[in-house]
Amino acid sequence: MIDYSEIDDIPGTTIFTADRARRGYHLNQFCMSLMKAENRERFKQNERAYLDEWPMTEEQKQAVLDRDYNKLLELGGNIYFLAKLFASDGLSYVQAVSTMTGMSVEEYQKMMLNGGRSIEGWRSKSKGI
Amino acid sequence: MARITAGVTTSHVPAIGAAIDLGKTEEDYWKPVFAGYEWTKKWAKENPPDVVILCYNDHGSAMSLKMIPTFAIGIADQFQPCDEGYGPRPVPVVEGHPDLAIHIAQSLILDEFDITMMNELDVDHGLTVPLSLVYGQCEKWPTKVIPIAVNVVTYPQPTGNRCFNLGKAIRRAVESYPEDLSVQVWGTGGMSHQIQGPRAGLINKEWDNAFMDRLLTDPEGLAKVPHIEYLREAGAEGIELIMWLIMRGALGDKVRELHRFYHVPASNTAVGHLVWEPAAA
Ligand SMILES: [Fe+2]
């Protein structure tokens, strides 16, 4: 068996494993469907009805409606697929990504301009480094 | 005989493509990013290849999760830029080189790299942003392109060592093609970045610069670096850097550095860029 202990030990990070790709399959395929302009239009008109066309779990559907990206990662979403959802909302990567950090867009942008998030303290949950 | 004449690596940040498409390259935020490519644009004009083998990854744009090939090669005549949710980028269609692509695919498979052949492949920012950075805005890309798509999205990705050896096998394949063609190999993606979860925004300048140094002087050692180090030190999405090892493997043992550039930030990402050429052993 693959040992995930080190991967799971990275703080604030959800690695998109083959197992998550399986669990999030329909969620991610739904996101991809938004690459078509006519689907984006239909989704915008009635998000819930559009989601109900997909065999996703209720939890996944709710997290999409809430645009809760951390939750979507946990439920098998992958950020590159989720990007189709925030792109449909007209958000840039920076705007959407910052929502996962607990920072405002401005704070997040400022951090990036100052050289990004330092890795110190973000290497290992168990070692606290 | 076809020859590998140069290698290029570059980040392929989507926002860079948007900045080019929307005419923002002179803005204060973007100016220093594009300044790092001025040398390359001039070099690219003076050294036009016949074909670029462009190693990139699809970002859930053309390939979905229906099938997850570890390595895939585009053997079509043409590759269309995809609509990633913002509408397709206003860039030219990418022209392929089916004959060389099929030769490479066959050669790789017989060399025990079981690459997936794609007769249809729309290409996303991973492939078009590097072309825009090197060739700017144009009516037609000045080179043919053979896309090689690497799974860097779903773990486990291929190892760095596998990518390094794939580069070597690409070199053997190119050198066994009878027509006299100048071929460049590009590795794209990276450098350090993470665009998900509470750790998003991670940048690791020391690691990135050490990566470029080792790629030059100690590629065998660098190829042994395990996935966990990329994921931890360069961010969850920094693992794209394994694709730079394909370029390195393709250039042969000795290389000469022509140009290097590093800048933070572009959007969420550390931008790294290299132009190297094979050196006589
Ligand atoms: Fe990428």
XYZ file of C-alpha atoms and ligand atoms in Angstrom:
411
model
C 0.000 0.000 0.000
C 1.071 3.547 -0.669
C 2.012 5.347 2.520
C 0.150 8.651 2.616
C 1.384 9.702 6.055
C 3.892 12.275 4.810
C 1.505 13.667 2.221
C -1.256 14.007 4.793
C 1.207 15.710 7.139
C 1.585 18.824 4.953
C -0.396 21.586 6.692
C -3.260 23.341 4.913
C -2.931 21.156 1.823
C -5.089 18.513 0.157
C -3.125 16.373 -2.275
C -5.317 15.157 -5.123
C -4.693 11.434 -4.893
C -6.112 8.808 -7.242
C -8.535 7.950 -4.450
C -9.816 11.549 -4.315
C -9.990 11.585 -8.115
C -12.369 8.646 -7.795
C -14.534 10.182 -5.056
C -14.638 13.544 -6.777
C -15.171 12.207 -10.269
C -18.661 13.574 -10.914
C -17.958 16.818 -9.072
C -14.928 17.463 -11.275
C -16.744 16.415 -14.447
C -19.548 18.831 -13.525
C -16.944 21.598 -13.228
C -15.575 20.726 -16.653
C -19.023 20.968 -18.188
C -18.837 24.706 -17.424
C -16.229 25.080 -20.149
C -19.153 25.352 -22.588
C -20.756 28.787 -22.729
C -24.279 27.342 -23.046
C -23.752 25.218 -19.924
C -22.475 28.220 -17.962
C -25.635 30.025 -18.986
C -27.912 27.174 -17.894
C -26.002 26.808 -14.605
C -26.378 30.515 -13.862
C -30.096 30.442 -14.532
C -30.759 27.650 -12.035
C -27.720 26.307 -10.220
C -29.615 23.747 -8.188
C -31.432 22.278 -11.217
C -28.188 22.064 -13.168
C -26.426 20.326 -10.269
C -29.256 17.826 -9.990
C -28.384 16.552 -13.457
C -25.149 15.194 -11.977
C -24.775 12.104 -9.753
C -22.985 14.105 -7.077
C -23.506 13.768 -3.323
C -25.753 16.278 -1.600
C -22.741 17.502 0.348
C -20.836 18.180 -2.869
C -23.788 20.022 -4.390
C -24.196 22.179 -1.281
C -20.491 23.034 -1.229
C -20.750 24.135 -4.878
C -23.762 26.333 -4.084
C -21.821 27.782 -1.126
C -18.631 28.177 -3.218
C -16.879 26.618 -0.226
C -13.608 25.733 -1.929
C -11.900 24.175 1.076
C -14.898 21.900 1.505
C -14.855 21.049 -2.203
C -11.194 20.016 -1.935
C -12.095 17.751 0.956
C -14.927 16.184 -1.066
C -12.691 15.237 -3.978
C -12.610 18.457 -5.968
C -9.402 19.363 -7.712
C -8.421 22.994 -7.956
C -7.884 22.948 -11.739
C -11.398 21.610 -12.237
C -12.840 23.919 -9.587
C -11.223 26.731 -11.579
C -13.987 26.293 -14.173
C -16.515 27.106 -11.451
C -14.802 30.291 -10.292
C -14.017 31.279 -13.873
C -17.758 31.032 -14.570
C -18.286 33.405 -11.645
C -15.819 35.787 -13.303
C -13.225 35.374 -10.556
C -9.490 35.248 -11.173
C -7.316 32.558 -9.603
C -6.059 35.054 -6.992
C -9.584 36.116 -6.067
C -10.802 32.540 -5.682
C -7.659 31.106 -4.104
C -7.541 33.776 -1.414
C -10.962 32.631 -0.138
C -9.335 29.385 1.022
C -6.738 31.135 3.173
C -8.900 33.153 5.533
C -7.313 36.338 4.143
C -9.013 39.070 2.170
C -8.074 39.383 -1.502
C -6.119 42.543 -0.672
C -4.197 40.898 2.174
C -3.450 37.892 -0.005
C -2.249 40.029 -2.906
C -0.054 41.997 -0.558
C 1.482 38.777 0.748
C 2.228 37.674 -2.831
C 3.812 41.021 -3.704
C 6.004 40.665 -0.623
C 7.375 37.366 -1.886
C 4.550 34.972 -1.068
C 3.835 32.812 1.962
C 7.022 31.752 3.732
C 7.375 28.016 4.143
C 8.504 28.364 7.762
C 5.854 26.722 9.917
C 4.087 25.198 6.898
C 6.166 22.043 6.345
C 4.769 19.522 8.775
C 1.741 19.298 11.041
C 3.264 16.655 13.283
C 6.639 18.332 13.700
C 5.186 21.840 13.878
C 7.806 23.184 11.464
C 19.022 13.772 -39.157
C 16.878 15.740 -36.741
C 18.746 17.411 -33.873
C 17.857 18.859 -30.505
C 19.204 22.382 -30.684
C 17.957 24.005 -27.491
C 15.874 23.606 -24.368
C 13.556 26.126 -22.793
C 11.736 25.995 -19.491
C 9.146 28.417 -18.263
C 6.245 28.795 -15.885
C 2.876 28.796 -17.646
C 0.721 30.891 -15.297
C -2.759 31.568 -16.795
C -2.738 35.194 -15.618
C 0.359 35.817 -17.767
C -1.668 34.758 -20.794
C -4.497 37.048 -19.735
C -2.049 39.962 -19.272
C -0.771 39.465 -22.846
C -4.259 39.049 -24.308
C -5.621 42.128 -22.529
C -2.607 44.339 -23.341
C -1.446 44.724 -19.729
C 2.229 43.875 -20.241
C 3.351 47.477 -19.632
C 1.569 47.759 -16.283
C 3.776 48.082 -13.199
C 2.750 44.670 -11.896
C 3.527 42.828 -15.140
C 6.492 44.784 -16.526
C 9.165 42.930 -14.526
C 7.693 39.560 -15.556
C 7.836 40.294 -19.273
C 11.249 41.980 -18.977
C 12.636 38.544 -18.152
C 11.535 37.261 -21.558
C 12.904 40.081 -23.716
C 16.226 38.302 -24.206
C 14.379 35.122 -25.141
C 12.125 36.784 -27.706
C 15.163 38.125 -29.538
C 16.946 34.772 -29.289
C 13.817 32.971 -30.517
C 13.667 35.177 -33.625
C 17.300 34.470 -34.434
C 17.055 30.733 -33.709
C 13.792 29.512 -35.162
C 13.293 25.773 -34.692
C 11.310 23.639 -37.107
C 9.512 21.925 -34.259
C 9.071 22.457 -30.534
C 8.338 19.403 -28.398
C 6.358 21.130 -25.701
C 6.000 19.283 -22.398
C 3.124 20.646 -20.369
C 0.157 19.462 -18.411
C -3.518 19.686 -19.095
C -5.326 21.421 -16.217
C -8.632 19.588 -16.401
C -9.310 21.306 -19.705
C -9.149 18.736 -22.489
C -8.459 15.507 -20.718
C -10.956 15.343 -17.828
C -10.796 12.506 -15.316
C -12.355 10.027 -17.722
C -8.866 8.917 -18.619
C -5.677 9.894 -16.833
C -2.733 9.076 -19.086
C 0.608 9.562 -17.369
C 2.265 10.600 -20.640
C 0.427 11.506 -23.843
C 1.619 12.840 -27.183
C -0.419 14.903 -29.648
C -0.090 13.415 -33.121
C -2.731 15.584 -34.836
C -2.270 18.240 -37.560
C -3.711 20.931 -35.334
C -4.537 21.632 -31.714
C -7.223 24.171 -30.798
C -6.873 26.470 -27.770
C -9.565 25.524 -25.239
C -12.160 27.545 -23.436
C -11.150 27.237 -19.776
C -14.216 29.080 -18.569
C -13.189 32.612 -19.560
C -13.621 31.956 -23.320
C -10.758 30.634 -25.508
C -7.545 32.676 -25.577
C -7.267 34.764 -28.761
C -4.179 32.922 -29.958
C -3.460 31.082 -33.205
C -4.277 27.439 -33.691
C -1.268 25.289 -32.811
C 0.097 23.407 -35.818
C 1.411 19.923 -35.129
C 3.988 17.773 -36.877
C 2.196 14.422 -37.194
C 5.002 12.626 -38.976
C 7.648 13.400 -36.365
C 5.119 12.945 -33.554
C 4.235 9.449 -34.736
C 7.897 8.615 -35.147
C 8.546 9.771 -31.577
C 5.539 7.843 -30.229
C 6.658 4.642 -31.915
C 10.255 5.114 -30.895
C 9.274 5.818 -27.262
C 7.037 2.767 -27.019
C 9.712 0.501 -28.456
C 12.074 2.143 -25.971
C 9.642 1.042 -23.204
C 7.924 4.402 -22.619
C 4.289 3.458 -23.220
C 3.010 6.868 -24.214
C -0.649 7.483 -25.107
C -1.258 8.776 -28.644
C -3.838 11.547 -28.996
C -5.499 12.201 -32.353
C -7.553 14.935 -30.750
C -6.225 17.314 -28.166
C -7.332 20.828 -27.316
C -4.568 22.716 -25.569
C -4.906 24.941 -22.523
C -2.812 27.691 -20.906
C -0.141 25.118 -20.024
C 0.819 24.989 -23.690
C -0.264 28.355 -25.088
C 1.179 30.643 -22.386
C 4.780 29.473 -23.016
C 4.273 30.062 -26.761
C 2.963 33.563 -26.049
C 5.878 34.331 -23.726
C 8.459 33.331 -26.340
C 6.707 34.494 -29.540
C 4.423 37.276 -28.309
C 1.191 38.093 -30.085
C 1.176 36.817 -33.653
C -1.102 35.738 -36.492
C 0.516 32.340 -36.746
C 2.959 30.561 -34.413
C 6.352 30.532 -36.122
C 7.000 26.874 -35.290
C 5.270 23.527 -35.369
C 4.537 22.037 -31.971
C 4.316 18.481 -30.679
C 2.498 18.531 -27.343
C 3.560 16.047 -24.702
C 1.088 16.094 -21.848
C 2.210 14.821 -18.443
C -0.136 13.968 -15.599
C 0.974 16.252 -12.776
C -2.531 16.724 -11.401
C -3.442 13.323 -9.940
C -1.076 11.763 -7.417
C 1.031 9.752 -8.020
C 2.576 11.702 -10.840
C 5.454 10.099 -12.737
C 8.685 10.373 -10.772
C 11.276 12.990 -11.573
C 13.560 10.199 -12.650
C 10.978 8.855 -15.088
C 10.649 12.330 -16.601
C 14.433 12.693 -16.849
C 14.662 9.329 -18.619
C 11.752 10.233 -20.884
C 13.761 13.261 -21.974
C 16.692 11.009 -22.828
C 14.386 8.716 -24.816
C 12.949 11.728 -26.676
C 16.501 12.664 -27.629
C 17.124 9.165 -29.017
C 13.836 9.343 -30.917
C 14.580 12.742 -32.448
C 18.091 11.717 -33.452
C 16.755 8.691 -35.309
C 14.431 10.787 -37.488
C 15.910 11.033 -40.995
C 14.858 14.564 -41.958
C 17.180 17.413 -41.047
C 15.103 19.308 -38.509
C 15.980 21.674 -35.693
C 13.986 20.574 -32.662
C 13.671 22.307 -29.303
C 12.354 20.677 -26.154
C 10.449 22.844 -23.700
C 9.545 21.950 -20.137
C 6.864 24.091 -18.551
C 5.058 24.712 -15.272
C 6.178 25.698 -11.783
C 8.035 27.085 -10.072
C 6.927 27.018 -6.433
C 3.217 27.663 -6.042
C 0.187 26.391 -4.248
C -3.284 27.459 -5.292
C -5.404 25.475 -2.870
C -6.171 25.280 0.828
C -5.043 27.457 3.735
C -1.370 27.115 2.668
C -2.091 28.742 -0.733
C 0.359 31.419 -1.786
C 3.399 29.423 -0.736
C 6.626 30.483 -2.451
C 10.040 28.977 -1.779
C 12.751 31.025 -3.496
C 15.669 29.107 -2.012
C 14.282 25.780 -3.181
C 13.450 27.109 -6.652
C 16.930 28.522 -7.199
C 18.597 25.381 -5.902
C 16.397 23.419 -8.314
C 17.655 25.450 -11.296
C 21.272 25.073 -10.137
C 20.976 21.327 -9.714
C 19.149 20.932 -13.005
C 22.239 22.407 -14.627
C 24.980 20.648 -12.702
C 23.500 17.587 -11.017
C 20.438 16.398 -12.964
C 20.940 12.739 -11.941
C 20.843 13.719 -8.279
C 17.902 16.059 -8.786
C 15.989 13.344 -10.635
C 16.052 11.247 -7.439
C 14.175 13.872 -5.406
C 10.899 12.223 -4.294
C 7.408 13.635 -4.830
C 6.983 14.552 -1.188
C 9.825 17.063 -1.371
C 8.232 18.895 -4.314
C 4.810 18.864 -2.650
C 6.117 20.049 0.697
C 8.822 22.506 -0.386
C 7.506 23.862 -3.703
C 3.771 23.663 -2.928
C 1.108 21.205 -4.032
C 1.165 22.596 -7.584
C 4.949 23.051 -7.637
C 5.192 19.392 -8.600
C 4.805 20.590 -12.194
C 8.571 21.110 -12.029
C 9.148 17.434 -12.795
C 8.448 18.425 -16.415
C 11.617 20.530 -16.461
C 13.552 17.278 -16.089
C 12.226 16.119 -19.467
C 13.888 19.106 -21.102
C 17.089 18.407 -19.176
C 17.168 14.757 -20.187
C 16.637 15.699 -23.824
C 19.595 18.088 -23.940
C 22.249 15.456 -23.200
C 24.966 15.362 -20.562
C 26.535 18.778 -20.961
C 24.565 21.960 -21.389
C 25.324 25.636 -21.665
C 23.147 28.228 -19.975
C 22.171 31.070 -22.293
C 19.570 32.774 -20.137
C 18.012 32.524 -16.697
C 15.207 34.476 -15.083
C 13.370 34.277 -11.768
C 10.651 36.537 -10.441
C 8.008 36.553 -7.693
C 5.068 36.872 -8.105
C 2.880 36.322 -11.125
C -0.552 35.807 -9.665
C 0.060 32.954 -7.138
C 3.284 31.716 -8.639
C 7.063 32.059 -8.740
C 8.106 32.504 -12.365
C 11.218 30.666 -13.515
C 12.631 30.594 -17.022
C 15.701 29.031 -18.621
C 17.143 28.889 -22.116
C 19.844 26.274 -22.503
C 21.598 24.547 -25.354
C 23.452 21.257 -25.612
C 27.211 21.672 -25.214
C 29.805 19.441 -26.835
C 30.869 16.799 -24.304
Fe 0.173 24.469 -14.570
